[in-house]
Amino acid sequence: MIAHAIFFYTFSIIAVVSAIMVTASKNTVHSVFFLILDFISISCLFIMIGAEFLGMIMLIVYVGAVAVLFLFVVMMLNVAQQKNQWFAGEQSSRHIPVGLIISTLIFFEIIIVIGGWKYKPEIFDINNSITQTSISNTHSLGQVLYTDYIHVFQISGMILLVAMVGAIVLTFRQRSGLKRQSYIKQISRERAEGVEVLEVQSNKGVKIDD
Amino acid sequence: MEYLSIVFQEVYKILFLLVPVLVSVAMIVWLDRRVWAFVQKRQGPNVVGPFGLLQSLADALKYIFKEIIIPSSSNKVIFILAPIVTMTLALIAWAVIPFSATQVLADINVGILYLFAVSSLGVYGIIMGGWASNSKYPFLGAIRSAAQMVSYEVSIGVIIINVLLCVGSLNLNDIVIAQQNMWFVIPLFPMFVIFFISALAETNRPPFDLPEAEAELVAGYQTEYSGMMYAMFWLGEYANILLMCAMGAILFLGGWMSPIDVYPFTLVPGAIWLILKILLLFILFALVKAIVPRYRYDQLMRLGWKVFLPLSLIWVVLTASYLFYFNLLPVN
């Protein structure tokens, strides 16, 4: 039990400290690295409470894909040189009230959810669903995800699809004047249409179309 | 005291796994160069030791005694962390590889997800190294590599779903045992081919070695590295290649099981069969390096997103419908 506690506190301290460092560190790329460290320690915590599937998906989706794209954008935009000024200057201090309001809202939401879960368990559907310990975590997740929560699951999938299509539509632009490579055209080209023998007259030259 | 003895036991097991892996990485580098040379009618490294077997050890000694140069304008912490991250990630994945029904360091329920997660984290070593070097060639190499690895991961994930549909479990040992009657390479042959090519791209092997294309980018993300730090990148890269071979062997070639379930073959321990299968896949990797020219970058992206992803998605639908229609879905 002591080993369990040691690991739990190590991971949670790393998670909290790196979450603070995400906002506090001066270099934006360092912020992203701290975010990655945060994700990893949270997935370790998930694994410790037995939610192994969730922990692994957290690693694959957030650390393996989302954070890579974050890093990608931060590096490409060259914001690394921009120093992150914390509570300094007129610009950033204007955002403090908005930030405070949002964080208080989130704080109260968490308190309501956790308090309700603790003291009024009957209003939460989760407690009524199957939580057998005999079958594995992944197995039980699959059993409820595609039966009780199939509509929620499908709707969240649709939302993601709409977001993806929307992002592609927003960034897609058709550029004219580009020569695109067409594999079918290249392979199906015959010698007859590719090579032409011309009689070149002196001082006239040859005009090549296209 | 009891707790300490458990820790020592685990450390002993880990060493017993990692030391052979590291030695085999050194041997596999020699094999890679040898196969490459034979394809081109050369001899390859054949001077140090019998058949040149000790060539990699000599190289490692050379790297150890070389000076480690850290560029003055680099981001030092991340610069030093990058090769460490690469090598650690390449080695921790071996924890879940089953060498027989009982010989596995960590027999976890989500083994295949763990392998997939660790191999998708491998891109961080490269990005960190490329960015921290604060130089143009490494940075371009890192960006190429990030885009490439993220793209090919997607198709590898979908291929894994194909296998999981036939198995009904995420445990690696269950995946191996599910292939008792027929290796998955037979019913899922197109997926095996796509997995093999995606594994080439995921480990930055030729013909997809654009992150380190020497004609364009010097050595890509490794340009500023020297001495032991370079050697660590190199070790991590080859350990990753071996890992992808092991993943292919477990997913498609029946892992530690013998090819035919008859008397003289079943005597051979499972670890030997797994190693033979890994070697077979690795020799294929080495042959591809020797005979295929490098892809252009847009062709690489096209292959990943427009060919492999739709193909493997269609195959998921086919597999699922086949299993559902003939009532073969694994239910436990």
Short mmCIF file of C-alpha atoms in Angstrom, two decimals, chain B:
data_model
loop_
_atom_site.label_atom_id
_atom_site.label_comp_id
_atom_site.label_asym_id
_atom_site.label_seq_id
_atom_site.Cartn_x
_atom_site.Cartn_y
_atom_site.Cartn_z
CA MET B 1 13.46 -6.38 3.17
CA GLU B 2 10.80 -8.41 1.41
CA TYR B 3 9.94 -5.43 -0.75
CA LEU B 4 13.60 -4.97 -1.70
CA SER B 5 13.92 -8.60 -2.76
CA ILE B 6 10.91 -8.18 -5.08
CA VAL B 7 12.56 -5.09 -6.57
CA PHE B 8 15.82 -6.98 -7.11
CA GLN B 9 13.97 -9.85 -8.74
CA GLU B 10 12.28 -7.45 -11.17
CA VAL B 11 15.55 -5.67 -11.92
CA TYR B 12 17.15 -9.02 -12.66
CA LYS B 13 14.32 -9.91 -15.05
CA ILE B 14 14.57 -6.53 -16.79
CA LEU B 15 18.32 -6.90 -17.24
CA PHE B 16 17.84 -10.41 -18.56
CA LEU B 17 15.54 -8.93 -21.22
CA LEU B 18 17.39 -5.70 -22.06
CA VAL B 19 20.96 -6.97 -22.35
CA PRO B 20 20.06 -9.50 -25.09
CA VAL B 21 18.00 -6.81 -26.84
CA LEU B 22 20.95 -4.40 -26.85
CA VAL B 23 23.38 -7.08 -28.02
CA SER B 24 21.00 -8.13 -30.77
CA VAL B 25 20.65 -4.49 -31.84
CA ALA B 26 24.41 -4.41 -32.36
CA MET B 27 24.29 -7.69 -34.29
CA ILE B 28 21.34 -6.52 -36.38
CA VAL B 29 23.27 -3.44 -37.52
CA TRP B 30 25.98 -5.78 -38.78
CA LEU B 31 23.37 -7.99 -40.49
CA ASP B 32 21.77 -4.94 -42.09
CA ARG B 33 25.07 -3.75 -43.56
CA ARG B 34 25.98 -7.27 -44.63
CA VAL B 35 22.69 -7.90 -46.48
CA TRP B 36 22.90 -4.48 -48.07
CA ALA B 37 26.43 -5.26 -49.26
CA PHE B 38 25.57 -8.70 -50.65
CA VAL B 39 22.72 -7.25 -52.72
CA GLN B 40 25.23 -4.85 -54.26
CA LYS B 41 27.85 -7.59 -54.76
CA ARG B 42 30.15 -6.17 -52.09
CA GLN B 43 31.58 -7.87 -48.99
CA GLY B 44 30.41 -5.46 -46.31
CA PRO B 45 32.04 -5.36 -42.86
CA ASN B 46 34.12 -8.56 -42.67
CA VAL B 47 37.35 -7.60 -40.94
CA VAL B 48 36.67 -7.25 -37.19
CA GLY B 49 36.13 -10.69 -35.67
CA PRO B 50 34.78 -13.76 -37.48
CA PHE B 51 32.72 -12.64 -40.52
CA GLY B 52 33.02 -9.11 -39.14
CA LEU B 53 30.63 -9.95 -36.31
CA LEU B 54 32.40 -7.61 -33.89
CA GLN B 55 32.17 -4.60 -36.25
CA SER B 56 29.34 -2.99 -34.27
CA LEU B 57 31.26 -3.39 -31.01
CA ALA B 58 34.26 -1.67 -32.58
CA ASP B 59 31.96 1.13 -33.79
CA ALA B 60 30.44 1.47 -30.33
CA LEU B 61 33.92 1.75 -28.78
CA LYS B 62 34.78 4.44 -31.28
CA TYR B 63 31.63 6.39 -30.39
CA ILE B 64 32.32 6.11 -26.66
CA PHE B 65 35.77 7.65 -27.02
CA LYS B 66 34.62 10.48 -29.28
CA GLU B 67 33.96 13.91 -27.87
CA ILE B 68 30.36 14.95 -27.36
CA ILE B 69 29.87 18.33 -28.98
CA ILE B 70 26.93 20.43 -27.82
CA PRO B 71 26.28 23.42 -30.10
CA SER B 72 26.53 26.69 -28.16
CA SER B 73 23.22 28.08 -29.47
CA SER B 74 21.29 24.89 -28.90
CA ASN B 75 18.69 24.35 -26.20
CA LYS B 76 20.94 22.25 -24.01
CA VAL B 77 18.48 20.39 -21.79
CA ILE B 78 16.27 19.26 -24.65
CA PHE B 79 19.32 18.57 -26.84
CA ILE B 80 20.64 16.10 -24.26
CA LEU B 81 17.18 14.69 -23.49
CA ALA B 82 16.37 13.81 -27.10
CA PRO B 83 18.63 10.75 -27.58
CA ILE B 84 17.74 9.56 -24.07
CA VAL B 85 14.02 9.75 -24.90
CA THR B 86 14.55 7.89 -28.19
CA MET B 87 16.48 5.06 -26.59
CA THR B 88 14.26 4.73 -23.51
CA LEU B 89 11.10 4.56 -25.59
CA ALA B 90 12.65 1.97 -27.88
CA LEU B 91 13.58 -0.20 -24.90
CA ILE B 92 10.51 0.07 -22.62
CA ALA B 93 8.27 -1.35 -25.33
CA TRP B 94 10.01 -4.72 -25.01
CA ALA B 95 8.38 -5.20 -21.60
CA VAL B 96 5.17 -6.58 -23.13
CA ILE B 97 6.60 -8.75 -25.91
CA PRO B 98 5.74 -12.40 -25.10
CA PHE B 99 8.57 -14.88 -25.76
CA SER B 100 6.40 -17.85 -24.81
CA ALA B 101 3.09 -18.41 -23.01
CA THR B 102 4.76 -17.62 -19.68
CA GLN B 103 7.95 -15.75 -20.56
CA VAL B 104 6.76 -12.17 -20.61
CA LEU B 105 7.89 -9.36 -18.35
CA ALA B 106 4.50 -7.63 -18.06
CA ASP B 107 1.46 -9.59 -19.22
CA ILE B 108 -0.92 -6.63 -19.32
CA ASN B 109 -4.47 -6.62 -20.69
CA VAL B 110 -3.87 -3.80 -23.12
CA GLY B 111 -0.51 -5.01 -24.47
CA ILE B 112 -1.10 -4.09 -28.09
CA LEU B 113 -2.31 -0.60 -27.14
CA TYR B 114 0.83 -0.16 -25.04
CA LEU B 115 3.03 -1.14 -28.01
CA PHE B 116 1.11 1.24 -30.27
CA ALA B 117 1.34 4.07 -27.73
CA VAL B 118 5.08 3.65 -27.23
CA SER B 119 5.77 3.49 -30.96
CA SER B 120 3.71 6.64 -31.47
CA LEU B 121 5.73 8.41 -28.78
CA GLY B 122 8.92 7.61 -30.70
CA VAL B 123 8.46 10.77 -32.75
CA TYR B 124 9.30 12.94 -29.73
CA GLY B 125 12.97 12.00 -29.66
CA ILE B 126 13.27 13.13 -33.26
CA ILE B 127 11.30 16.36 -32.85
CA MET B 128 13.18 17.29 -29.68
CA GLY B 129 16.55 16.58 -31.29
CA GLY B 130 15.65 18.51 -34.43
CA TRP B 131 14.30 21.53 -32.63
CA ALA B 132 16.89 21.75 -29.88
CA SER B 133 19.78 21.68 -32.38
CA ASN B 134 18.70 25.17 -33.48
CA SER B 135 19.90 24.55 -37.00
CA LYS B 136 18.15 24.37 -40.36
CA TYR B 137 18.79 20.78 -41.51
CA PRO B 138 17.83 19.07 -38.25
CA PHE B 139 14.70 21.19 -38.01
CA LEU B 140 13.56 20.32 -41.54
CA GLY B 141 14.28 16.66 -40.82
CA ALA B 142 12.27 16.78 -37.60
CA ILE B 143 9.26 18.39 -39.30
CA ARG B 144 9.31 15.83 -42.09
CA SER B 145 9.57 13.01 -39.63
CA ALA B 146 6.73 14.26 -37.43
CA ALA B 147 4.34 14.53 -40.36
CA GLN B 148 5.40 11.16 -41.72
CA MET B 149 5.14 9.23 -38.47
CA VAL B 150 1.77 10.72 -37.53
CA SER B 151 0.38 9.81 -40.96
CA TYR B 152 1.53 6.21 -41.01
CA GLU B 153 0.51 5.60 -37.40
CA VAL B 154 -3.08 6.02 -38.49
CA SER B 155 -2.95 3.15 -40.95
CA ILE B 156 -1.04 0.95 -38.48
CA GLY B 157 -3.80 1.61 -35.93
CA VAL B 158 -6.50 0.57 -38.38
CA ILE B 159 -4.54 -2.59 -39.28
CA ILE B 160 -4.30 -3.45 -35.58
CA ILE B 161 -8.11 -3.08 -35.39
CA ASN B 162 -8.35 -5.69 -38.18
CA VAL B 163 -6.34 -8.18 -36.14
CA LEU B 164 -8.20 -7.36 -32.93
CA LEU B 165 -11.53 -8.07 -34.64
CA CYS B 166 -10.33 -11.62 -35.24
CA VAL B 167 -8.90 -12.04 -31.72
CA GLY B 168 -11.32 -10.32 -29.36
CA SER B 169 -8.63 -9.34 -26.87
CA LEU B 170 -5.93 -6.69 -26.53
CA ASN B 171 -3.55 -9.05 -24.74
CA LEU B 172 -0.53 -10.02 -26.85
CA ASN B 173 -0.52 -13.61 -25.63
CA ASP B 174 -4.20 -13.96 -26.58
CA ILE B 175 -3.36 -12.62 -30.03
CA VAL B 176 -0.67 -15.28 -30.44
CA ILE B 177 -2.91 -18.08 -29.17
CA ALA B 178 -5.74 -17.01 -31.49
CA GLN B 179 -3.44 -17.89 -34.40
CA GLN B 180 -3.15 -21.52 -33.33
CA ASN B 181 -5.02 -22.86 -36.36
CA MET B 182 -4.05 -20.30 -38.94
CA TRP B 183 -1.60 -17.41 -38.88
CA PHE B 184 -3.29 -14.10 -39.58
CA VAL B 185 -0.92 -13.52 -42.47
CA ILE B 186 -3.07 -15.87 -44.59
CA PRO B 187 -6.57 -14.37 -44.18
CA LEU B 188 -5.27 -10.82 -43.73
CA PHE B 189 -2.45 -10.92 -46.29
CA PRO B 190 -3.14 -7.44 -47.81
CA MET B 191 -3.07 -6.01 -44.28
CA PHE B 192 0.29 -7.70 -43.66
CA VAL B 193 1.74 -6.02 -46.75
CA ILE B 194 0.37 -2.62 -45.71
CA PHE B 195 1.63 -3.15 -42.16
CA PHE B 196 5.10 -3.97 -43.45
CA ILE B 197 5.27 -0.85 -45.63
CA SER B 198 3.83 1.33 -42.87
CA ALA B 199 6.39 -0.10 -40.45
CA LEU B 200 9.13 0.96 -42.89
CA ALA B 201 7.71 4.48 -42.87
CA GLU B 202 7.17 4.51 -39.10
CA THR B 203 10.80 3.61 -38.40
CA ASN B 204 12.14 6.02 -41.07
CA ARG B 205 13.72 3.21 -43.04
CA PRO B 206 14.44 3.44 -46.76
CA PRO B 207 12.54 4.01 -49.06
CA PHE B 208 10.87 6.39 -46.57
CA ASP B 209 14.00 7.77 -44.87
CA LEU B 210 13.25 11.37 -45.81
CA PRO B 211 13.91 12.70 -42.28
CA GLU B 212 17.57 11.81 -42.78
CA ALA B 213 17.83 11.97 -46.57
CA GLU B 214 21.55 12.52 -46.82
CA ALA B 215 21.49 14.19 -50.23
CA GLU B 216 19.08 16.89 -49.06
CA LEU B 217 19.40 17.20 -45.30
CA VAL B 218 22.96 16.01 -44.45
CA ALA B 219 21.79 13.62 -41.71
CA GLY B 220 18.45 15.17 -40.81
CA TYR B 221 17.76 15.47 -37.10
CA GLN B 222 21.09 13.81 -36.19
CA THR B 223 23.24 16.40 -37.96
CA GLU B 224 24.43 18.21 -34.81
CA TYR B 225 24.92 15.08 -32.72
CA SER B 226 28.23 13.41 -32.11
CA GLY B 227 29.86 10.68 -30.07
CA MET B 228 27.74 8.62 -27.70
CA MET B 229 24.65 10.78 -28.19
CA TYR B 230 24.65 9.96 -31.89
CA ALA B 231 25.18 6.30 -31.04
CA MET B 232 22.14 6.40 -28.74
CA PHE B 233 19.95 7.74 -31.53
CA TRP B 234 21.27 4.99 -33.70
CA LEU B 235 20.68 2.26 -31.10
CA GLY B 236 17.17 3.55 -30.45
CA GLU B 237 16.40 3.55 -34.16
CA TYR B 238 17.48 -0.06 -34.62
CA ALA B 239 15.73 -1.17 -31.41
CA ASN B 240 12.58 0.41 -32.85
CA ILE B 241 13.04 -1.48 -36.10
CA LEU B 242 13.40 -4.75 -34.18
CA LEU B 243 10.30 -3.82 -32.21
CA MET B 244 8.26 -3.26 -35.36
CA CYS B 245 9.49 -6.63 -36.65
CA ALA B 246 8.42 -8.23 -33.37
CA MET B 247 5.02 -6.54 -33.66
CA GLY B 248 4.63 -7.90 -37.19
CA ALA B 249 5.66 -11.37 -36.03
CA ILE B 250 3.15 -11.32 -33.17
CA LEU B 251 0.26 -9.83 -35.12
CA PHE B 252 0.60 -11.83 -38.33
CA LEU B 253 3.17 -14.63 -38.03
CA GLY B 254 1.98 -16.41 -34.91
CA GLY B 255 4.49 -14.94 -32.43
CA TRP B 256 6.22 -17.62 -30.39
CA MET B 257 4.25 -20.53 -31.89
CA SER B 258 5.95 -23.09 -34.07
CA PRO B 259 4.93 -23.04 -37.75
CA ILE B 260 3.60 -26.61 -37.65
CA ASP B 261 2.15 -28.16 -34.53
CA VAL B 262 4.03 -31.51 -34.77
CA TYR B 263 6.58 -33.22 -32.52
CA PRO B 264 10.09 -32.07 -33.47
CA PHE B 265 9.02 -28.47 -34.01
CA THR B 266 7.20 -28.11 -30.71
CA LEU B 267 10.37 -29.06 -28.81
CA VAL B 268 12.04 -25.82 -29.90
CA PRO B 269 11.37 -23.11 -27.28
CA GLY B 270 9.00 -20.31 -28.26
CA ALA B 271 11.65 -17.63 -27.90
CA ILE B 272 13.68 -19.23 -30.72
CA TRP B 273 10.68 -19.21 -33.05
CA LEU B 274 9.93 -15.58 -32.24
CA ILE B 275 13.56 -14.61 -32.87
CA LEU B 276 13.57 -16.48 -36.19
CA LYS B 277 10.40 -14.68 -37.28
CA ILE B 278 11.81 -11.31 -36.24
CA LEU B 279 14.98 -12.10 -38.21
CA LEU B 280 12.96 -13.05 -41.29
CA LEU B 281 11.09 -9.74 -41.18
CA PHE B 282 14.31 -7.85 -40.54
CA ILE B 283 16.02 -9.39 -43.56
CA LEU B 284 13.03 -8.24 -45.61
CA PHE B 285 13.55 -4.75 -44.15
CA ALA B 286 17.23 -4.87 -45.15
CA LEU B 287 16.43 -6.11 -48.66
CA VAL B 288 13.93 -3.31 -49.19
CA LYS B 289 16.63 -0.83 -48.17
CA ALA B 290 18.96 -2.24 -50.81
CA ILE B 291 16.60 -2.51 -53.76
CA VAL B 292 14.11 0.37 -53.58
CA PRO B 293 14.82 4.02 -54.41
CA ARG B 294 13.73 6.78 -52.04
CA TYR B 295 10.20 8.17 -52.30
CA ARG B 296 9.48 11.82 -52.99
CA TYR B 297 7.82 13.55 -50.05
CA ASP B 298 4.43 14.24 -51.67
CA GLN B 299 4.31 10.66 -52.94
CA LEU B 300 4.95 9.45 -49.41
CA MET B 301 2.06 11.48 -48.01
CA ARG B 302 -0.21 10.41 -50.85
CA LEU B 303 0.58 6.76 -50.21
CA GLY B 304 -0.18 7.09 -46.50
CA TRP B 305 -3.41 9.06 -46.62
CA LYS B 306 -4.93 8.29 -50.00
CA VAL B 307 -3.97 4.64 -50.49
CA PHE B 308 -3.23 2.89 -47.19
CA LEU B 309 -5.84 4.53 -44.97
CA PRO B 310 -8.86 3.91 -47.27
CA LEU B 311 -7.64 0.38 -48.08
CA SER B 312 -7.26 -0.63 -44.45
CA LEU B 313 -10.58 1.00 -43.51
CA ILE B 314 -12.36 -0.94 -46.27
CA TRP B 315 -10.66 -4.09 -45.01
CA VAL B 316 -11.98 -3.42 -41.47
CA VAL B 317 -15.51 -3.28 -42.88
CA LEU B 318 -14.89 -6.48 -44.87
CA THR B 319 -13.42 -8.37 -41.91
CA ALA B 320 -16.19 -7.25 -39.58
CA SER B 321 -18.95 -8.16 -42.03
CA TYR B 322 -17.37 -11.54 -42.79
CA LEU B 323 -17.00 -12.39 -39.11
CA PHE B 324 -20.52 -11.19 -38.35
CA TYR B 325 -22.16 -12.97 -41.29
CA PHE B 326 -20.54 -16.33 -40.60
CA ASN B 327 -21.00 -15.89 -36.85
CA LEU B 328 -17.26 -16.12 -36.20
CA LEU B 329 -16.95 -13.09 -33.95
CA PRO B 330 -14.88 -13.99 -30.90
CA VAL B 331 -17.21 -13.87 -27.90
CA ASN B 332 -15.93 -14.74 -24.48
#
